[in-house]
Amino acid sequence: MTWGPLKDGKTGIPLFNSAAWKIAKNILELIKNGFVSDPPGIQLYYCIGFDEKAAALPIYRCVRGTNMVEGGVHTHLLAKLPSHGASVRHMVACLLDFVLRHNLHVGHFNSTGKKYVGHDSIWLLNSIQELEITLAEGYGLPPAPLAWVNGNLYQQTEQSVGIIKIPKSKQQYLARMQGTRIAVLPVHTVAEKLLFNDLLRTSPAFQSCKTAISTAATAIWNREAEARPDIFYKPEEQLMAYLNGNYKDSANVRQSCSQARGQIEPLEQTLQDPKRATRIVNALSGPPVRHSVTVGFNIPSNASNTTNSVLVPSRTPEFAVLNNIPESAASATTSLSIQQVAASMHVPEPPQKTRARTCPRCTVPNCKGKPPASPNYKV
C-alpha cells in the first residue's frame, strides 16, 4: 500500500492501477496457499561458516532462486576479470579459468564439507590418480578412496569453444552498403548521448526544438560527425525519435525517483541496519555427499583384447566397497587408469650417431693443421 499510490512524474498515473492490484491479490492468494513457500523437508538455507571481518556473523548459503548465480558466481566474477587490456581472447581465457577454479573449489566443498587444498591443474590430478591406482595394483597395496573423478576415463564431450573475429571497424560495412562515408545510425553510443545533451544546453538551434528537430539542428549534428570519429550521421527523423523517446523518458525517470525519495529512505535505513543479522535463524546442514560417476566410461571397442594385456585388478571388490560404487565401475576405473599410465609412459629414443669431426678449411677428417713453412722458401 506504500508504493502503489505513487504517481508518475509526467503522466500522473499511479504505479498500481486496478489491473495491477488484481494481479497483486492473485499473488497474495498463491502465497496464502503455500505455493511460493519452501518445500517441506528440503533444506534451502544452511550455515557454511563465519565472517571474521564482520564480528563473526554467520555466512549462509541459499540454494533457491537466482542467488546461486548472483551470489555464488557474479559477485566473485568481477574481481577475476581484467581491469585493462581486456581483449576478446583475454576475456574468454579469464572466464574459463574462473569457471575451472570455481567449480573445483565449490564442488570439493559441497561434496566433502572442507575447503579445497591443492593446485588447480585437473590434468595433473588425473595423471596422479592413474599412477596411484597403477602402483597400488602392481605392488599389491590396499586401494585408496577416490577423492577425484578422473575425466580421462570417460567419453569426451564433442563441445568446443571458439571466438569469432570482430572487425576493427564495425560500421564500415554498413556505411559501404548505405553509400556514405560515415554510417547513418540512431543515437546509441555514450559519446552521442553526451553530445546531444551538450547541444541542448549550448546550441540555440537545438534549444528551439521542443518536439521536432529542425534542419539547422540536423546540420549542426552532422558537422560534428564530420569532425569526430565517434559520432555518426543522423537524419532529422532519428534525432527527433531520440528527443521524444529515450531522452524524455530518462528525464521522467529521474523526476519520478526524486519524488519517491521520501518513501525510499526509510527502506534503505532498514536494509542497512547492522542489527538485521541477529534475527537470522541458523538451519541445520545435511551430511556431505561425495561425487561418484558410475556410467559413461570410455571403454575401447577392442576391450576384450585389451583387458588380456592389462594387469587384472586383484582388489576390485575391496576398491568398490571403499568408494561405495558398483564393482563394474571399480573394475573399469582401475583398468582404464592402468591403460592411461601405460599409454603415457615415454620410451626414450636411441641416441643419434654423431658425424665425424672435419677440418673447417679442408674438410679432411684427419687433418693435422697447417704444415710448417719450408726452409728453402724465399720471399
Coordinates of C-alpha atoms in Angstrom, one line a residue:
M1 CA 0.0 0.0 0.0
T2 CA 3.0 2.3 0.3
W3 CA 4.3 2.1 -3.3
G4 CA 1.1 1.5 -5.2
P5 CA -0.4 5.1 -5.0
L6 CA 2.9 6.8 -6.0
K7 CA 2.3 8.7 -9.2
D8 CA 4.5 9.1 -12.3
G9 CA 6.2 12.5 -12.6
K10 CA 5.0 13.1 -16.1
T11 CA 1.7 11.3 -16.6
G12 CA 0.4 11.4 -13.1
I13 CA -0.7 7.7 -13.3
P14 CA -0.2 5.7 -10.1
L15 CA 2.3 2.8 -10.0
F16 CA -0.5 0.3 -9.5
N17 CA -3.8 0.6 -11.4
S18 CA -6.9 -1.6 -10.9
A19 CA -5.4 -4.3 -13.1
A20 CA -2.1 -4.3 -11.2
W21 CA -4.0 -4.5 -7.9
K22 CA -5.9 -7.5 -9.2
I23 CA -2.7 -9.3 -10.1
A24 CA -1.2 -8.5 -6.7
K25 CA -4.2 -10.0 -5.0
N26 CA -3.8 -13.2 -7.0
I27 CA -0.1 -13.4 -5.9
L28 CA -1.1 -12.9 -2.3
E29 CA -3.6 -15.8 -2.8
L30 CA -0.7 -18.0 -4.1
I31 CA 1.4 -17.1 -1.0
K32 CA -1.5 -17.9 1.3
N33 CA -1.9 -21.3 -0.2
G34 CA 1.8 -22.0 0.2
F35 CA 2.7 -22.3 -3.5
V36 CA 5.7 -19.9 -3.1
S37 CA 6.9 -21.3 0.2
D38 CA 9.9 -23.5 0.8
P39 CA 9.0 -27.2 0.2
P40 CA 8.9 -29.2 3.4
G41 CA 11.8 -31.5 4.1
I42 CA 14.2 -29.7 1.7
Q43 CA 16.9 -27.5 3.3
L44 CA 17.4 -24.3 1.3
Y45 CA 19.4 -22.3 3.8
Y46 CA 22.4 -23.5 5.8
C47 CA 25.4 -22.0 7.6
I48 CA 28.8 -22.6 5.9
G49 CA 31.0 -20.5 8.2
F50 CA 31.5 -17.2 10.0
D51 CA 32.8 -13.9 8.7
E52 CA 35.7 -12.9 11.0
K53 CA 35.9 -9.4 9.4
A54 CA 32.3 -8.7 10.5
A55 CA 32.1 -9.7 14.1
A56 CA 31.9 -13.4 13.3
L57 CA 28.5 -13.1 11.6
P58 CA 27.2 -16.4 10.2
I59 CA 27.5 -16.9 6.5
Y60 CA 24.6 -18.7 5.0
R61 CA 24.2 -20.4 1.6
C62 CA 21.0 -20.1 -0.2
V63 CA 20.1 -22.7 -2.9
R64 CA 16.8 -21.2 -4.1
G65 CA 16.0 -18.7 -6.8
T66 CA 18.8 -16.9 -8.7
N67 CA 21.1 -16.5 -5.6
M68 CA 23.1 -19.5 -6.7
V69 CA 24.1 -17.4 -9.8
E70 CA 24.1 -13.9 -8.4
G71 CA 25.7 -14.6 -5.1
G72 CA 27.9 -17.5 -5.9
V73 CA 29.3 -16.5 -9.3
H74 CA 28.6 -12.9 -10.4
T75 CA 29.7 -11.5 -7.0
H76 CA 33.1 -13.1 -7.3
L77 CA 33.5 -12.9 -11.1
L78 CA 34.1 -9.1 -11.1
A79 CA 37.4 -9.4 -9.2
K80 CA 38.7 -12.1 -11.5
L81 CA 38.2 -10.2 -14.8
P82 CA 41.0 -8.0 -16.2
S83 CA 40.7 -4.2 -15.5
H84 CA 42.6 -3.3 -18.6
G85 CA 43.8 -4.9 -21.8
A86 CA 40.6 -7.0 -21.9
S87 CA 40.6 -8.3 -25.5
V88 CA 38.2 -11.0 -26.6
R89 CA 40.7 -13.8 -26.1
H90 CA 41.9 -12.4 -22.8
M91 CA 38.3 -12.2 -21.5
V92 CA 37.4 -15.7 -22.6
A93 CA 40.6 -17.1 -21.1
C94 CA 39.8 -15.4 -17.8
L95 CA 36.2 -16.7 -17.8
L96 CA 37.4 -20.3 -18.5
D97 CA 40.0 -20.0 -15.7
F98 CA 37.4 -18.7 -13.3
V99 CA 34.9 -21.5 -14.2
L100 CA 37.5 -24.2 -13.7
R101 CA 38.7 -22.8 -10.3
H102 CA 35.1 -22.0 -9.1
N103 CA 33.8 -25.5 -10.0
L104 CA 36.8 -27.2 -8.5
H105 CA 36.7 -25.4 -5.1
V106 CA 32.9 -25.2 -4.7
G107 CA 32.4 -28.8 -5.8
H108 CA 35.0 -30.1 -3.3
F109 CA 33.4 -28.1 -0.5
N110 CA 29.9 -29.3 -1.4
S111 CA 30.9 -32.9 -1.5
T112 CA 33.3 -33.1 1.5
G113 CA 32.4 -30.1 3.6
K114 CA 36.0 -28.9 3.7
K115 CA 37.9 -26.2 1.8
Y116 CA 39.9 -27.3 -1.2
V117 CA 43.7 -27.5 -0.6
G118 CA 46.0 -28.1 -3.6
H119 CA 46.7 -26.9 -7.1
D120 CA 44.1 -26.3 -9.9
S121 CA 45.5 -28.4 -12.7
I122 CA 42.9 -31.1 -13.3
W123 CA 45.2 -32.7 -15.9
L124 CA 47.9 -33.3 -13.4
L125 CA 45.4 -34.6 -10.8
N126 CA 44.2 -37.1 -13.4
S127 CA 47.7 -38.3 -14.0
I128 CA 48.5 -38.6 -10.3
Q129 CA 45.4 -40.6 -9.7
E130 CA 46.2 -43.0 -12.5
L131 CA 49.7 -43.5 -11.2
E132 CA 48.4 -44.2 -7.7
I133 CA 45.9 -46.8 -8.9
T134 CA 48.6 -48.4 -11.1
L135 CA 51.2 -48.6 -8.3
A136 CA 48.7 -50.0 -5.9
E137 CA 47.8 -52.8 -8.3
G138 CA 51.4 -53.5 -9.2
Y139 CA 52.6 -53.7 -5.6
G140 CA 49.5 -55.2 -4.0
L141 CA 48.8 -52.2 -1.8
P142 CA 45.4 -51.6 -0.3
P143 CA 43.2 -49.4 -2.5
A144 CA 42.7 -45.7 -1.6
P145 CA 39.4 -43.9 -1.7
L146 CA 38.6 -42.0 -4.9
A147 CA 38.7 -38.3 -4.0
W148 CA 38.6 -37.2 -7.6
V149 CA 36.5 -38.1 -10.7
N150 CA 39.0 -38.7 -13.5
G151 CA 37.7 -37.3 -16.7
N152 CA 40.2 -39.2 -18.8
L153 CA 38.3 -42.4 -18.0
Y154 CA 35.0 -41.3 -19.6
Q155 CA 33.8 -40.4 -23.0
Q156 CA 34.9 -36.9 -24.0
T157 CA 32.4 -34.3 -25.0
E158 CA 32.1 -33.0 -28.5
Q159 CA 31.5 -29.4 -27.5
S160 CA 34.1 -26.8 -28.5
V161 CA 34.6 -23.1 -27.7
G162 CA 35.5 -20.7 -30.4
I163 CA 35.9 -16.9 -30.9
I164 CA 34.5 -15.1 -33.9
K165 CA 36.9 -12.5 -35.2
I166 CA 35.5 -9.0 -34.7
P167 CA 36.3 -6.5 -37.5
K168 CA 38.2 -3.4 -36.5
S169 CA 35.6 -1.0 -38.0
K170 CA 32.2 -2.4 -37.1
Q171 CA 30.3 0.3 -39.1
Q172 CA 32.5 0.2 -42.2
Y173 CA 30.3 -2.5 -43.9
L174 CA 27.1 -0.6 -43.1
A175 CA 28.5 2.7 -44.5
R176 CA 29.5 0.9 -47.7
M177 CA 26.0 -0.6 -48.1
Q178 CA 24.4 2.9 -47.4
G179 CA 26.7 4.6 -49.9
T180 CA 28.0 7.1 -47.3
R181 CA 31.4 7.9 -45.9
I182 CA 30.1 7.5 -42.3
A183 CA 27.4 5.1 -41.3
V184 CA 23.9 6.5 -40.6
L185 CA 22.8 5.2 -37.2
P186 CA 20.4 6.2 -34.4
V187 CA 21.7 7.8 -31.2
H188 CA 23.2 4.8 -29.5
T189 CA 26.7 5.4 -28.1
V190 CA 27.6 7.2 -24.9
A191 CA 29.5 9.9 -26.9
E192 CA 26.4 10.6 -29.0
K193 CA 24.2 10.9 -25.9
L194 CA 26.6 13.3 -24.2
L195 CA 26.8 15.4 -27.4
F196 CA 23.0 15.5 -27.7
N197 CA 22.7 16.8 -24.1
D198 CA 25.5 19.3 -24.7
L199 CA 23.9 20.7 -27.8
L200 CA 20.5 21.1 -26.0
R201 CA 22.3 23.3 -23.4
T202 CA 24.5 25.3 -25.7
S203 CA 23.2 25.4 -29.2
P204 CA 20.3 27.9 -30.0
A205 CA 19.2 25.7 -32.9
F206 CA 18.7 22.7 -30.5
Q207 CA 17.2 24.8 -27.7
S208 CA 14.3 25.9 -30.0
C209 CA 13.4 22.2 -30.7
K210 CA 10.6 21.1 -28.4
T211 CA 9.0 18.1 -30.2
A212 CA 10.7 18.2 -33.6
I213 CA 14.3 18.7 -34.8
S214 CA 14.9 21.4 -37.3
T215 CA 17.1 21.2 -40.4
A216 CA 19.6 23.7 -38.9
A217 CA 20.0 21.4 -35.8
T218 CA 20.5 18.4 -38.0
A219 CA 23.2 20.2 -40.0
I220 CA 25.0 21.1 -36.7
W221 CA 24.9 17.4 -35.7
N222 CA 26.3 16.2 -39.0
R223 CA 29.1 18.7 -38.9
E224 CA 30.1 17.2 -35.6
A225 CA 30.0 13.8 -37.2
E226 CA 32.4 15.0 -39.9
A227 CA 34.9 16.2 -37.3
R228 CA 34.6 13.3 -34.7
P229 CA 35.2 9.6 -35.4
D230 CA 32.8 8.5 -32.6
I231 CA 29.8 10.4 -34.0
F232 CA 27.7 9.1 -36.9
Y233 CA 25.4 10.8 -39.4
K234 CA 21.8 11.4 -38.4
P235 CA 18.7 12.4 -40.4
E236 CA 16.1 14.6 -38.7
E237 CA 13.8 11.6 -38.1
Q238 CA 16.4 9.8 -35.9
L239 CA 17.2 12.9 -33.9
M240 CA 13.5 13.6 -33.3
A241 CA 12.9 10.0 -32.3
Y242 CA 15.6 10.1 -29.7
L243 CA 14.4 13.5 -28.4
N244 CA 10.8 12.3 -27.9
G245 CA 11.8 8.8 -26.8
N246 CA 14.8 7.9 -24.7
Y247 CA 15.9 11.4 -23.8
K248 CA 12.5 12.5 -22.4
D249 CA 12.0 9.0 -20.8
S250 CA 15.3 9.4 -18.9
A251 CA 14.3 12.8 -17.6
N252 CA 10.9 11.4 -16.5
V253 CA 12.6 8.6 -14.6
R254 CA 14.9 11.0 -12.8
Q255 CA 11.9 13.2 -11.8
S256 CA 9.9 10.2 -10.6
C257 CA 12.8 8.9 -8.5
S258 CA 13.2 12.3 -6.9
Q259 CA 9.6 12.4 -5.9
A260 CA 9.7 8.9 -4.4
R261 CA 12.8 9.7 -2.4
G262 CA 10.8 10.2 0.8
Q263 CA 9.5 6.6 0.7
I264 CA 12.8 5.1 -0.3
E265 CA 14.9 6.5 2.5
P266 CA 13.2 4.6 5.4
L267 CA 13.5 1.3 3.4
E268 CA 17.2 1.9 2.9
Q269 CA 17.7 2.5 6.6
T270 CA 16.0 -0.7 7.4
L271 CA 18.1 -2.7 4.8
Q272 CA 21.4 -1.1 6.1
D273 CA 20.6 -1.7 9.8
P274 CA 23.5 -3.8 11.3
K275 CA 21.1 -5.5 13.7
R276 CA 19.3 -7.3 11.0
A277 CA 21.6 -10.3 11.2
T278 CA 20.6 -11.1 14.8
R279 CA 17.2 -12.2 13.5
I280 CA 18.6 -14.9 11.2
V281 CA 17.9 -18.5 12.2
N282 CA 20.7 -21.0 11.7
A283 CA 19.4 -24.0 9.8
L284 CA 20.9 -27.5 10.3
S285 CA 23.1 -28.6 7.4
G286 CA 22.9 -32.1 5.9
P287 CA 25.8 -34.5 5.6
P288 CA 28.1 -34.0 2.6
V289 CA 27.8 -36.4 -0.4
R290 CA 31.0 -37.5 -2.2
H291 CA 30.9 -37.2 -6.0
S292 CA 30.7 -40.5 -7.8
V293 CA 30.2 -41.3 -11.5
T294 CA 29.4 -45.0 -12.4
V295 CA 28.5 -44.8 -16.1
G296 CA 29.9 -43.4 -19.3
F297 CA 33.4 -45.0 -19.1
N298 CA 35.5 -44.7 -22.2
I299 CA 35.7 -48.4 -22.9
P300 CA 37.6 -49.1 -26.2
S301 CA 35.9 -51.2 -28.9
N302 CA 38.6 -53.9 -28.6
A303 CA 38.1 -54.2 -24.8
S304 CA 38.2 -58.0 -24.9
N305 CA 41.7 -57.9 -26.4
T306 CA 42.9 -55.1 -24.3
T307 CA 41.9 -56.5 -20.9
N308 CA 44.1 -59.6 -21.5
S309 CA 47.2 -57.5 -21.8
V310 CA 46.5 -55.3 -18.8
L311 CA 47.0 -56.5 -15.2
V312 CA 43.7 -57.8 -13.9
P313 CA 42.7 -55.8 -10.7
S314 CA 43.0 -58.1 -7.7
R315 CA 41.4 -55.8 -5.2
T316 CA 38.3 -54.8 -7.2
P317 CA 35.7 -55.8 -4.6
E318 CA 37.6 -54.0 -1.8
F319 CA 38.0 -51.0 -4.0
A320 CA 34.3 -50.9 -4.8
V321 CA 33.3 -51.2 -1.1
L322 CA 35.7 -48.5 0.0
N323 CA 34.3 -46.0 -2.6
N324 CA 30.7 -47.2 -2.3
I325 CA 30.4 -47.8 -6.1
P326 CA 29.4 -50.9 -8.1
E327 CA 32.0 -53.5 -8.7
S328 CA 31.7 -52.9 -12.5
A329 CA 32.6 -49.2 -12.1
A330 CA 35.5 -50.0 -9.8
S331 CA 36.9 -52.5 -12.3
A332 CA 36.5 -50.0 -15.1
T333 CA 38.2 -47.3 -13.1
T334 CA 41.2 -49.4 -12.2
S335 CA 41.7 -51.0 -15.7
L336 CA 41.4 -47.7 -17.5
S337 CA 43.8 -45.9 -15.1
I338 CA 46.4 -48.6 -15.8
Q339 CA 45.9 -48.2 -19.5
Q340 CA 46.2 -44.4 -19.2
V341 CA 49.5 -44.8 -17.4
A342 CA 50.8 -47.3 -19.9
A343 CA 49.9 -45.1 -22.8
S344 CA 51.6 -42.1 -21.3
M345 CA 54.9 -43.8 -20.5
H346 CA 57.7 -42.2 -22.5
V347 CA 60.0 -44.6 -24.4
P348 CA 63.4 -42.9 -24.9
E349 CA 64.7 -42.7 -28.5
P350 CA 68.0 -44.3 -29.4
P351 CA 70.9 -41.8 -29.4
Q352 CA 71.8 -40.5 -32.8
K353 CA 75.2 -41.2 -34.2
T354 CA 77.3 -38.1 -34.4
R355 CA 79.2 -37.2 -37.5
A356 CA 83.0 -37.4 -37.5
R357 CA 84.7 -34.1 -37.0
T358 CA 86.4 -32.5 -40.0
C359 CA 88.7 -29.6 -40.6
P360 CA 86.7 -26.4 -41.2
R361 CA 89.1 -25.4 -44.0
C362 CA 90.0 -28.5 -45.9
T363 CA 87.1 -30.7 -44.7
V364 CA 89.5 -33.6 -44.2
P365 CA 88.7 -35.8 -41.1
N366 CA 92.3 -36.5 -40.1
C367 CA 93.8 -33.0 -40.9
K368 CA 96.7 -32.2 -38.6
G369 CA 96.5 -28.5 -39.2
K370 CA 98.7 -26.0 -41.2
P371 CA 102.0 -27.6 -42.3
P372 CA 105.3 -25.8 -41.2
A373 CA 107.0 -23.4 -43.7
S374 CA 109.7 -24.9 -45.9
P375 CA 113.3 -23.7 -45.1
N376 CA 114.0 -23.2 -48.8
Y377 CA 111.1 -20.8 -49.2
K378 CA 112.2 -17.3 -50.2
V379 CA 110.2 -14.1 -50.1

